[in-house]
XYZ file of C-alpha atoms in Angstrom:
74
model
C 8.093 9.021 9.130
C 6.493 5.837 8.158
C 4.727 6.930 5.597
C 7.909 8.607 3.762
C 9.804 4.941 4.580
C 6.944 3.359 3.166
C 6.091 5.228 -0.252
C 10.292 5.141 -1.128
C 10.092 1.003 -0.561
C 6.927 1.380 -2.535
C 8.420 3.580 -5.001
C 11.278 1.431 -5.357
C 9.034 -1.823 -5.488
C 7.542 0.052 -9.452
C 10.893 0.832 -10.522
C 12.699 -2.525 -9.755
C 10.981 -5.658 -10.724
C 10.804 -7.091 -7.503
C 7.533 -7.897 -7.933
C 8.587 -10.823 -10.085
C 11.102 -11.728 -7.902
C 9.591 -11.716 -4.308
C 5.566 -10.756 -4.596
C 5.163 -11.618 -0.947
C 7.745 -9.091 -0.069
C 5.558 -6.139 -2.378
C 2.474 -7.167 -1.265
C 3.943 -6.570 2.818
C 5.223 -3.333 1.743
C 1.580 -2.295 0.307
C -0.184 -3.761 2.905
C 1.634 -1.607 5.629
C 1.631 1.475 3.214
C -2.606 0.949 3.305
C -1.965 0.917 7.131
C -0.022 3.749 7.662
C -2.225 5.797 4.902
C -5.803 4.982 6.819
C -4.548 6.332 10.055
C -3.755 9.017 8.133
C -7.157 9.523 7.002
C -8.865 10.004 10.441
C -6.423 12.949 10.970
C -8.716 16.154 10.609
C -6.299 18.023 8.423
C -6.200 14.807 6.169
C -7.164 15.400 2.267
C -9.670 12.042 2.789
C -10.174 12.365 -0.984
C -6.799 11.495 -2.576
C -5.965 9.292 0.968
C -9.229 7.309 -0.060
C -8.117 6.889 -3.908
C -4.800 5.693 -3.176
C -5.709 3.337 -0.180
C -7.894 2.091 -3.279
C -5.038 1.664 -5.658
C -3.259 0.021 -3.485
C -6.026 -2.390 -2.369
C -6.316 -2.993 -5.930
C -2.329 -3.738 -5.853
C -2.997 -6.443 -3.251
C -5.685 -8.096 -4.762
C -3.111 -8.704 -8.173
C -0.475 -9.782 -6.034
C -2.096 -12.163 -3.706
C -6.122 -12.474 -3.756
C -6.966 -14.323 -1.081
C -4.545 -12.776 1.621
C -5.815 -8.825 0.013
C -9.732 -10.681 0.723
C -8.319 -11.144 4.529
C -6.807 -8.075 4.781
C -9.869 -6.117 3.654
C-alpha cells in the first residue's frame, strides 16, 4: 500500500513542478519511496534487479535535490 501511495506522490512530483516550488517536500517523498522499495528488495519473490536500478535512480534524485542530506541518507 505504501509503495502504490508513494510512486502516485512520486508520479505526481514529475508531472507538476513542485520540485521548483518545494524541493524539500520531493526529496521526502523520494527518500521514503527508497525506503519502502529496499524492504521490498529483501522479499524473496522481489525482482532485486529493476528494485536495485530504481532505488539507484532515485538515489540519484536525492543527490540533485539536496546533496548533503542524500550523503546522510546513504
Amino acid at each position: 500500500m505504501a509503495l502504490a501511495l508513494l510512486g502516485e506522490l512520486d508520479l505526481l512530483a514529475r508531472t507538476l513542478p513542485i520540485t521548483r516550488w518545494e524541493p524539500a517536500l520531493v526529496f521526502e517523498i523520494r527518500q521514503q519511496l527508497v525506503r519502502v522499495l529496499k524492504a521490498a528488495n529483501h522479499r524473496k519473490d522481489a525482482d532485486k534487479p529493476a528494485l536495485a536500478r530504481r532505488i539507484a535512480e532515485l538515489q540519484a534524485e536525492l543527490t540533485v535535490l539536496d546533496p548533503a542530506r542524500a550523503l546522510a541518507f546513504a
